[in-house]
N, CA, C and O atoms as a Tripos MOL2 file, in Angstrom:
@<TRIPOS>MOLECULE
protein
  196   195    49     0     0
PROTEIN
NO_CHARGES

@<TRIPOS>ATOM
      1 N          -1.5760   -0.7090   -6.9850 N.3       1 MET1
      2 CA         -0.8810   -1.4030   -6.4150 C.3       1 MET1
      3 C           0.7240   -1.2830   -7.0100 C.2       1 MET1
      4 O           0.9310   -1.5230   -8.2000 O.2       1 MET1
      5 N           1.8030   -0.9080   -6.1270 N.am      2 THR2
      6 CA          3.1180   -0.9850   -7.0330 C.3       2 THR2
      7 C           3.6730   -2.6560   -6.7170 C.2       2 THR2
      8 O           3.4520   -3.4610   -5.8120 O.2       2 THR2
      9 N           4.2690   -2.6720   -7.6250 N.am      3 LYS3
     10 CA          5.0530   -4.1060   -7.9110 C.3       3 LYS3
     11 C           6.2380   -4.1800   -8.4910 C.2       3 LYS3
     12 O           6.4740   -3.6600   -9.5820 O.2       3 LYS3
     13 N           7.1310   -4.8750   -7.7640 N.am      4 ASP4
     14 CA          8.6070   -4.8700   -8.0510 C.3       4 ASP4
     15 C           8.5740   -5.5350   -9.5810 C.2       4 ASP4
     16 O           7.5520   -5.7470  -10.2340 O.2       4 ASP4
     17 N           9.9770   -5.8190  -10.0010 N.am      5 SER5
     18 CA         10.5480   -6.4600  -11.1390 C.3       5 SER5
     19 C           9.7370   -7.6760  -11.4980 C.2       5 SER5
     20 O           9.1450   -7.5540  -12.5700 O.2       5 SER5
     21 N           9.6120   -8.4910  -11.0500 N.am      6 GLN6
     22 CA          8.7120   -9.8730  -10.4710 C.3       6 GLN6
     23 C           7.5390   -9.8380  -10.7050 C.2       6 GLN6
     24 O           7.0910  -10.9690  -10.8890 O.2       6 GLN6
     25 N           6.4160   -8.6250  -10.8300 N.am      7 ALA7
     26 CA          5.2350   -8.3840  -10.6070 C.3       7 ALA7
     27 C           4.5400   -8.6500   -9.1230 C.2       7 ALA7
     28 O           3.3230   -8.6770   -8.9380 O.2       7 ALA7
     29 N           5.2930   -8.7900   -8.3650 N.am      8 ARG8
     30 CA          5.0820   -8.9840   -6.7820 C.3       8 ARG8
     31 C           4.4660   -7.7780   -6.3330 C.2       8 ARG8
     32 O           5.0200   -6.7620   -6.7530 O.2       8 ARG8
     33 N           3.5300   -7.6160   -5.6380 N.am      9 PRO9
     34 CA          3.5170   -6.4240   -4.3300 C.3       9 PRO9
     35 C           4.6590   -5.8360   -3.8480 C.2       9 PRO9
     36 O           5.6700   -6.4500   -3.5070 O.2       9 PRO9
     37 N           4.5170   -4.7670   -3.8220 N.am     10 ILE10
     38 CA          5.4830   -3.7360   -2.7860 C.3      10 ILE10
     39 C           4.7560   -3.2110   -1.5070 C.2      10 ILE10
     40 O           4.0620   -2.2310   -1.2370 O.2      10 ILE10
     41 N           5.2740   -4.4170   -0.7760 N.am     11 GLN11
     42 CA          4.9560   -3.5910    0.9460 C.3      11 GLN11
     43 C           4.8450   -2.7290    1.0730 C.2      11 GLN11
     44 O           5.5580   -2.2100    0.2140 O.2      11 GLN11
     45 N           4.1450   -1.5950    1.9010 N.am     12 SER12
     46 CA          3.9950   -0.4000    2.3070 C.3      12 SER12
     47 C           4.1200    0.6390    1.2810 C.2      12 SER12
     48 O           4.7640    1.6840    1.3750 O.2      12 SER12
     49 N           3.2310    0.1070    0.0120 N.am     13 PHE13
     50 CA          3.4370    1.3450   -0.8830 C.3      13 PHE13
     51 C           1.6470    1.5310   -1.2360 C.2      13 PHE13
     52 O           0.8590    0.7740   -0.6700 O.2      13 PHE13
     53 N           1.2920    2.2880   -1.9240 N.am     14 PRO14
     54 CA          1.8680    3.7120   -1.6250 C.3      14 PRO14
     55 C           2.8410    4.2840   -0.5380 C.2      14 PRO14
     56 O           3.1740    3.5960    0.4280 O.2      14 PRO14
     57 N           3.2230    5.3810   -0.6990 N.am     15 VAL15
     58 CA          3.7470    6.2730    0.4310 C.3      15 VAL15
     59 C           3.6680    7.2100    0.1750 C.2      15 VAL15
     60 O           3.4650    7.5110   -1.0010 O.2      15 VAL15
     61 N           3.8340    8.4990    1.5270 N.am     16 PHE16
     62 CA          3.0610    9.7980    1.4000 C.3      16 PHE16
     63 C           4.1510   10.5900    0.6370 C.2      16 PHE16
     64 O           5.3740   10.4590    0.6900 O.2      16 PHE16
     65 N           3.4300   11.4030   -0.0500 N.am     17 GLY17
     66 CA          4.3840   12.5030   -0.4060 C.3      17 GLY17
     67 C           3.3880   13.6930   -1.6290 C.2      17 GLY17
     68 O           2.2750   13.4700   -2.1060 O.2      17 GLY17
     69 N           4.1760   14.7810   -1.8250 N.am     18 ASN18
     70 CA          3.3240   15.6160   -2.5610 C.3      18 ASN18
     71 C           4.1300   16.4320   -3.6770 C.2      18 ASN18
     72 O           4.0570   17.6480   -3.8540 O.2      18 ASN18
     73 N           4.9350   15.4970   -4.4130 N.am     19 SER19
     74 CA          5.6280   16.4240   -5.3400 C.3      19 SER19
     75 C           6.4600   14.7240   -6.3090 C.2      19 SER19
     76 O           6.5950   13.6150   -5.7920 O.2      19 SER19
     77 N           6.7950   15.0710   -7.5300 N.am     20 THR20
     78 CA          7.3330   14.3920   -8.6870 C.3      20 THR20
     79 C           8.6070   13.9200   -7.4000 C.2      20 THR20
     80 O           9.3030   14.5230   -6.5830 O.2      20 THR20
     81 N           8.3310   12.1170   -7.9340 N.am     21 ILE21
     82 CA          9.6330   11.6930   -7.0610 C.3      21 ILE21
     83 C          10.9760   11.6840   -8.0090 C.2      21 ILE21
     84 O          11.1010   11.8160   -9.2270 O.2      21 ILE21
     85 N          12.0310   11.4500   -6.8390 N.am     22 ASP22
     86 CA         13.1020   10.9190   -7.7330 C.3      22 ASP22
     87 C          13.4150   10.0570   -7.1340 C.2      22 ASP22
     88 O          13.2080   10.0290   -5.9210 O.2      22 ASP22
     89 N          14.1580    8.8360   -7.9380 N.am     23 LEU23
     90 CA         14.6280    7.6720   -8.0120 C.3      23 LEU23
     91 C          16.1100    7.4870   -7.8690 C.2      23 LEU23
     92 O          16.3360    6.9380   -8.9470 O.2      23 LEU23
     93 N          17.0840    7.5590   -7.3670 N.am     24 ALA24
     94 CA         18.1930    7.1440   -7.6370 C.3      24 ALA24
     95 C          19.2630    6.7260   -6.2380 C.2      24 ALA24
     96 O          18.6310    6.7820   -5.1830 O.2      24 ALA24
     97 N          20.2690    6.4540   -6.1190 N.am     25 ASP25
     98 CA         21.3050    5.8920   -5.3110 C.3      25 ASP25
     99 C          22.0270    7.1340   -4.5980 C.2      25 ASP25
    100 O          23.2120    7.3180   -4.8760 O.2      25 ASP25
    101 N          21.3570    8.0390   -3.6540 N.am     26 ILE26
    102 CA         21.6960    9.1110   -3.1620 C.3      26 ILE26
    103 C          22.9950    8.8230   -2.1380 C.2      26 ILE26
    104 O          23.8180    9.6460   -1.7380 O.2      26 ILE26
    105 N          22.9060    7.2960   -1.8250 N.am     27 ASP27
    106 CA         24.1930    7.6300   -0.4810 C.3      27 ASP27
    107 C          25.3280    6.3690   -1.1870 C.2      27 ASP27
    108 O          26.2650    5.8360   -0.5920 O.2      27 ASP27
    109 N          24.8640    6.1160   -2.6770 N.am     28 ASN28
    110 CA         26.3740    5.2360   -3.1560 C.3      28 ASN28
    111 C          26.0190    3.8950   -2.2270 C.2      28 ASN28
    112 O          27.1170    4.0240   -1.6840 O.2      28 ASN28
    113 N          25.4790    2.7600   -1.5820 N.am     29 ASP29
    114 CA         24.8600    1.7230   -1.4560 C.3      29 ASP29
    115 C          24.4520    0.6550   -2.2420 C.2      29 ASP29
    116 O          24.0130   -0.4520   -1.9300 O.2      29 ASP29
    117 N          24.6280    1.0740   -3.1060 N.am     30 SER30
    118 CA         23.9200    0.3600   -4.5670 C.3      30 SER30
    119 C          22.6780   -0.0700   -4.3180 C.2      30 SER30
    120 O          22.2520   -1.0940   -4.8530 O.2      30 SER30
    121 N          21.8790    0.7330   -3.3930 N.am     31 LYS31
    122 CA         20.2900    0.3720   -3.0170 C.3      31 LYS31
    123 C          19.1830    1.9990   -3.4950 C.2      31 LYS31
    124 O          19.2370    3.1020   -2.9520 O.2      31 LYS31
    125 N          18.8020    1.8120   -3.9870 N.am     32 LEU32
    126 CA         17.7530    2.9870   -4.3260 C.3      32 LEU32
    127 C          17.3090    3.6140   -3.4760 C.2      32 LEU32
    128 O          17.0470    2.8690   -2.5330 O.2      32 LEU32
    129 N          16.9740    5.0080   -3.1980 N.am     33 GLU33
    130 CA         16.4420    5.5500   -2.7470 C.3      33 GLU33
    131 C          15.1280    6.5800   -3.2590 C.2      33 GLU33
    132 O          15.3300    7.4000   -4.1550 O.2      33 GLU33
    133 N          14.3150    6.5020   -2.8640 N.am     34 LEU34
    134 CA         12.9960    7.2550   -3.3710 C.3      34 LEU34
    135 C          12.6510    8.3140   -2.3930 C.2      34 LEU34
    136 O          12.3570    8.2400   -1.2000 O.2      34 LEU34
    137 N          12.8050    9.6830   -3.4980 N.am     35 THR35
    138 CA         12.9150   11.2630   -2.6750 C.3      35 THR35
    139 C          11.7350   11.7940   -3.2680 C.2      35 THR35
    140 O          11.3070   11.5010   -4.3840 O.2      35 THR35
    141 N          11.0990   12.8120   -2.2320 N.am     36 VAL36
    142 CA          9.5740   13.1710   -2.6640 C.3      36 VAL36
    143 C           9.5360   14.3870   -1.7100 C.2      36 VAL36
    144 O          10.2720   14.4050   -0.7230 O.2      36 VAL36
    145 N           8.7580   15.3200   -1.9680 N.am     37 LYS37
    146 CA          8.3290   16.8700   -0.9160 C.3      37 LYS37
    147 C           7.2610   16.6800   -0.2950 C.2      37 LYS37
    148 O           6.2850   16.3280   -0.9570 O.2      37 LYS37
    149 N           7.1380   16.8460    1.0690 N.am     38 ASP38
    150 CA          6.2390   16.7080    1.5740 C.3      38 ASP38
    151 C           5.0730   18.0460    1.0670 C.2      38 ASP38
    152 O           5.1830   18.7660    0.0740 O.2      38 ASP38
    153 N           3.9040   18.0620    2.1870 N.am     39 GLN39
    154 CA          3.0340   19.2400    1.9520 C.3      39 GLN39
    155 C           3.6530   20.5140    2.3030 C.2      39 GLN39
    156 O           3.3170   21.4990    1.6450 O.2      39 GLN39
    157 N           4.5670   20.6510    3.3100 N.am     40 ASP40
    158 CA          5.1980   21.8440    3.8040 C.3      40 ASP40
    159 C           6.8260   21.7280    3.2400 C.2      40 ASP40
    160 O           7.8400   21.8860    3.9200 O.2      40 ASP40
    161 N           6.7490   21.4470    1.9820 N.am     41 ASN41
    162 CA          8.6960   21.4560    1.2790 C.3      41 ASN41
    163 C           9.4850   20.7310    2.1350 C.2      41 ASN41
    164 O          10.6160   21.2060    2.0400 O.2      41 ASN41
    165 N           9.4750   19.7470    2.9930 N.am     42 SER42
    166 CA         10.6490   19.3780    3.4830 C.3      42 SER42
    167 C          10.5050   17.6370    2.5340 C.2      42 SER42
    168 O           9.6310   16.8630    2.1420 O.2      42 SER42
    169 N          12.2500   17.7980    2.5580 N.am     43 LEU43
    170 CA         12.4640   16.2260    1.6870 C.3      43 LEU43
    171 C          12.2300   14.9710    2.5170 C.2      43 LEU43
    172 O          12.6080   14.7680    3.6710 O.2      43 LEU43
    173 N          11.6180   14.2620    1.8110 N.am     44 ILE44
    174 CA         11.3530   12.8670    2.5560 C.3      44 ILE44
    175 C          11.8060   12.0070    1.6330 C.2      44 ILE44
    176 O          11.4930   12.1790    0.4550 O.2      44 ILE44
    177 N          12.8790   10.6010    2.1450 N.am     45 VAL45
    178 CA         13.4560    9.9430    1.7430 C.3      45 VAL45
    179 C          13.3790    8.1510    2.2140 C.2      45 VAL45
    180 O          13.8700    7.6500    3.2240 O.2      45 VAL45
    181 N          12.8060    7.6380    1.4050 N.am     46 TYR46
    182 CA         12.3790    6.2780    1.4990 C.3      46 TYR46
    183 C          13.4520    5.3210    1.0000 C.2      46 TYR46
    184 O          13.9670    5.4030   -0.1150 O.2      46 TYR46
    185 N          13.7060    4.5300    1.7960 N.am     47 LYS47
    186 CA         15.0860    3.4850    1.4700 C.3      47 LYS47
    187 C          14.1920    2.7510    1.2320 C.2      47 LYS47
    188 O          13.1850    2.6310    1.9290 O.2      47 LYS47
    189 N          14.4930    2.0090   -0.0380 N.am     48 ILE48
    190 CA         14.1530    0.5520   -0.9360 C.3      48 ILE48
    191 C          14.8300   -0.4630   -0.5160 C.2      48 ILE48
    192 O          16.0460   -0.4000   -0.6980 O.2      48 ILE48
    193 N          14.2770   -1.6760    0.1550 N.am     49 ASN49
    194 CA         15.4280   -2.5970    0.7030 C.3      49 ASN49
    195 C          15.2200   -3.6900   -0.2440 C.2      49 ASN49
    196 O          15.9320   -4.6920   -0.1970 O.2      49 ASN49
@<TRIPOS>BOND
     1     1     2 1
     2     2     3 1
     3     3     4 2
     4     3     5 am
     5     5     6 1
     6     6     7 1
     7     7     8 2
     8     7     9 am
     9     9    10 1
    10    10    11 1
    11    11    12 2
    12    11    13 am
    13    13    14 1
    14    14    15 1
    15    15    16 2
    16    15    17 am
    17    17    18 1
    18    18    19 1
    19    19    20 2
    20    19    21 am
    21    21    22 1
    22    22    23 1
    23    23    24 2
    24    23    25 am
    25    25    26 1
    26    26    27 1
    27    27    28 2
    28    27    29 am
    29    29    30 1
    30    30    31 1
    31    31    32 2
    32    31    33 am
    33    33    34 1
    34    34    35 1
    35    35    36 2
    36    35    37 am
    37    37    38 1
    38    38    39 1
    39    39    40 2
    40    39    41 am
    41    41    42 1
    42    42    43 1
    43    43    44 2
    44    43    45 am
    45    45    46 1
    46    46    47 1
    47    47    48 2
    48    47    49 am
    49    49    50 1
    50    50    51 1
    51    51    52 2
    52    51    53 am
    53    53    54 1
    54    54    55 1
    55    55    56 2
    56    55    57 am
    57    57    58 1
    58    58    59 1
    59    59    60 2
    60    59    61 am
    61    61    62 1
    62    62    63 1
    63    63    64 2
    64    63    65 am
    65    65    66 1
    66    66    67 1
    67    67    68 2
    68    67    69 am
    69    69    70 1
    70    70    71 1
    71    71    72 2
    72    71    73 am
    73    73    74 1
    74    74    75 1
    75    75    76 2
    76    75    77 am
    77    77    78 1
    78    78    79 1
    79    79    80 2
    80    79    81 am
    81    81    82 1
    82    82    83 1
    83    83    84 2
    84    83    85 am
    85    85    86 1
    86    86    87 1
    87    87    88 2
    88    87    89 am
    89    89    90 1
    90    90    91 1
    91    91    92 2
    92    91    93 am
    93    93    94 1
    94    94    95 1
    95    95    96 2
    96    95    97 am
    97    97    98 1
    98    98    99 1
    99    99   100 2
   100    99   101 am
   101   101   102 1
   102   102   103 1
   103   103   104 2
   104   103   105 am
   105   105   106 1
   106   106   107 1
   107   107   108 2
   108   107   109 am
   109   109   110 1
   110   110   111 1
   111   111   112 2
   112   111   113 am
   113   113   114 1
   114   114   115 1
   115   115   116 2
   116   115   117 am
   117   117   118 1
   118   118   119 1
   119   119   120 2
   120   119   121 am
   121   121   122 1
   122   122   123 1
   123   123   124 2
   124   123   125 am
   125   125   126 1
   126   126   127 1
   127   127   128 2
   128   127   129 am
   129   129   130 1
   130   130   131 1
   131   131   132 2
   132   131   133 am
   133   133   134 1
   134   134   135 1
   135   135   136 2
   136   135   137 am
   137   137   138 1
   138   138   139 1
   139   139   140 2
   140   139   141 am
   141   141   142 1
   142   142   143 1
   143   143   144 2
   144   143   145 am
   145   145   146 1
   146   146   147 1
   147   147   148 2
   148   147   149 am
   149   149   150 1
   150   150   151 1
   151   151   152 2
   152   151   153 am
   153   153   154 1
   154   154   155 1
   155   155   156 2
   156   155   157 am
   157   157   158 1
   158   158   159 1
   159   159   160 2
   160   159   161 am
   161   161   162 1
   162   162   163 1
   163   163   164 2
   164   163   165 am
   165   165   166 1
   166   166   167 1
   167   167   168 2
   168   167   169 am
   169   169   170 1
   170   170   171 1
   171   171   172 2
   172   171   173 am
   173   173   174 1
   174   174   175 1
   175   175   176 2
   176   175   177 am
   177   177   178 1
   178   178   179 1
   179   179   180 2
   180   179   181 am
   181   181   182 1
   182   182   183 1
   183   183   184 2
   184   183   185 am
   185   185   186 1
   186   186   187 1
   187   187   188 2
   188   187   189 am
   189   189   190 1
   190   190   191 1
   191   191   192 2
   192   191   193 am
   193   193   194 1
   194   194   195 1
   195   195   196 2
@<TRIPOS>SUBSTRUCTURE
     1 MET1         2 RESIDUE 1 A MET
     2 THR2         6 RESIDUE 1 A THR
     3 LYS3        10 RESIDUE 1 A LYS
     4 ASP4        14 RESIDUE 1 A ASP
     5 SER5        18 RESIDUE 1 A SER
     6 GLN6        22 RESIDUE 1 A GLN
     7 ALA7        26 RESIDUE 1 A ALA
     8 ARG8        30 RESIDUE 1 A ARG
     9 PRO9        34 RESIDUE 1 A PRO
    10 ILE10       38 RESIDUE 1 A ILE
    11 GLN11       42 RESIDUE 1 A GLN
    12 SER12       46 RESIDUE 1 A SER
    13 PHE13       50 RESIDUE 1 A PHE
    14 PRO14       54 RESIDUE 1 A PRO
    15 VAL15       58 RESIDUE 1 A VAL
    16 PHE16       62 RESIDUE 1 A PHE
    17 GLY17       66 RESIDUE 1 A GLY
    18 ASN18       70 RESIDUE 1 A ASN
    19 SER19       74 RESIDUE 1 A SER
    20 THR20       78 RESIDUE 1 A THR
    21 ILE21       82 RESIDUE 1 A ILE
    22 ASP22       86 RESIDUE 1 A ASP
    23 LEU23       90 RESIDUE 1 A LEU
    24 ALA24       94 RESIDUE 1 A ALA
    25 ASP25       98 RESIDUE 1 A ASP
    26 ILE26      102 RESIDUE 1 A ILE
    27 ASP27      106 RESIDUE 1 A ASP
    28 ASN28      110 RESIDUE 1 A ASN
    29 ASP29      114 RESIDUE 1 A ASP
    30 SER30      118 RESIDUE 1 A SER
    31 LYS31      122 RESIDUE 1 A LYS
    32 LEU32      126 RESIDUE 1 A LEU
    33 GLU33      130 RESIDUE 1 A GLU
    34 LEU34      134 RESIDUE 1 A LEU
    35 THR35      138 RESIDUE 1 A THR
    36 VAL36      142 RESIDUE 1 A VAL
    37 LYS37      146 RESIDUE 1 A LYS
    38 ASP38      150 RESIDUE 1 A ASP
    39 GLN39      154 RESIDUE 1 A GLN
    40 ASP40      158 RESIDUE 1 A ASP
    41 ASN41      162 RESIDUE 1 A ASN
    42 SER42      166 RESIDUE 1 A SER
    43 LEU43      170 RESIDUE 1 A LEU
    44 ILE44      174 RESIDUE 1 A ILE
    45 VAL45      178 RESIDUE 1 A VAL
    46 TYR46      182 RESIDUE 1 A TYR
    47 LYS47      186 RESIDUE 1 A LYS
    48 ILE48      190 RESIDUE 1 A ILE
    49 ASN49      194 RESIDUE 1 A ASN
C-alpha cells in the first residue's frame, strides 16, 4: 500500500502502468504529476491532489 508523507494510505493506489514512473510538476501548478507508459507505449499522467 502506498502512503503519503504522514504515513496515511493514498486512495486509488496502486495505479496502472507498465514502466518506470516519473514524478514531477509537469504543468507548473505546484502539484506533482505521476507519468508512466502503458502496455501500448501510450503516456498516462496521474494528477496527485
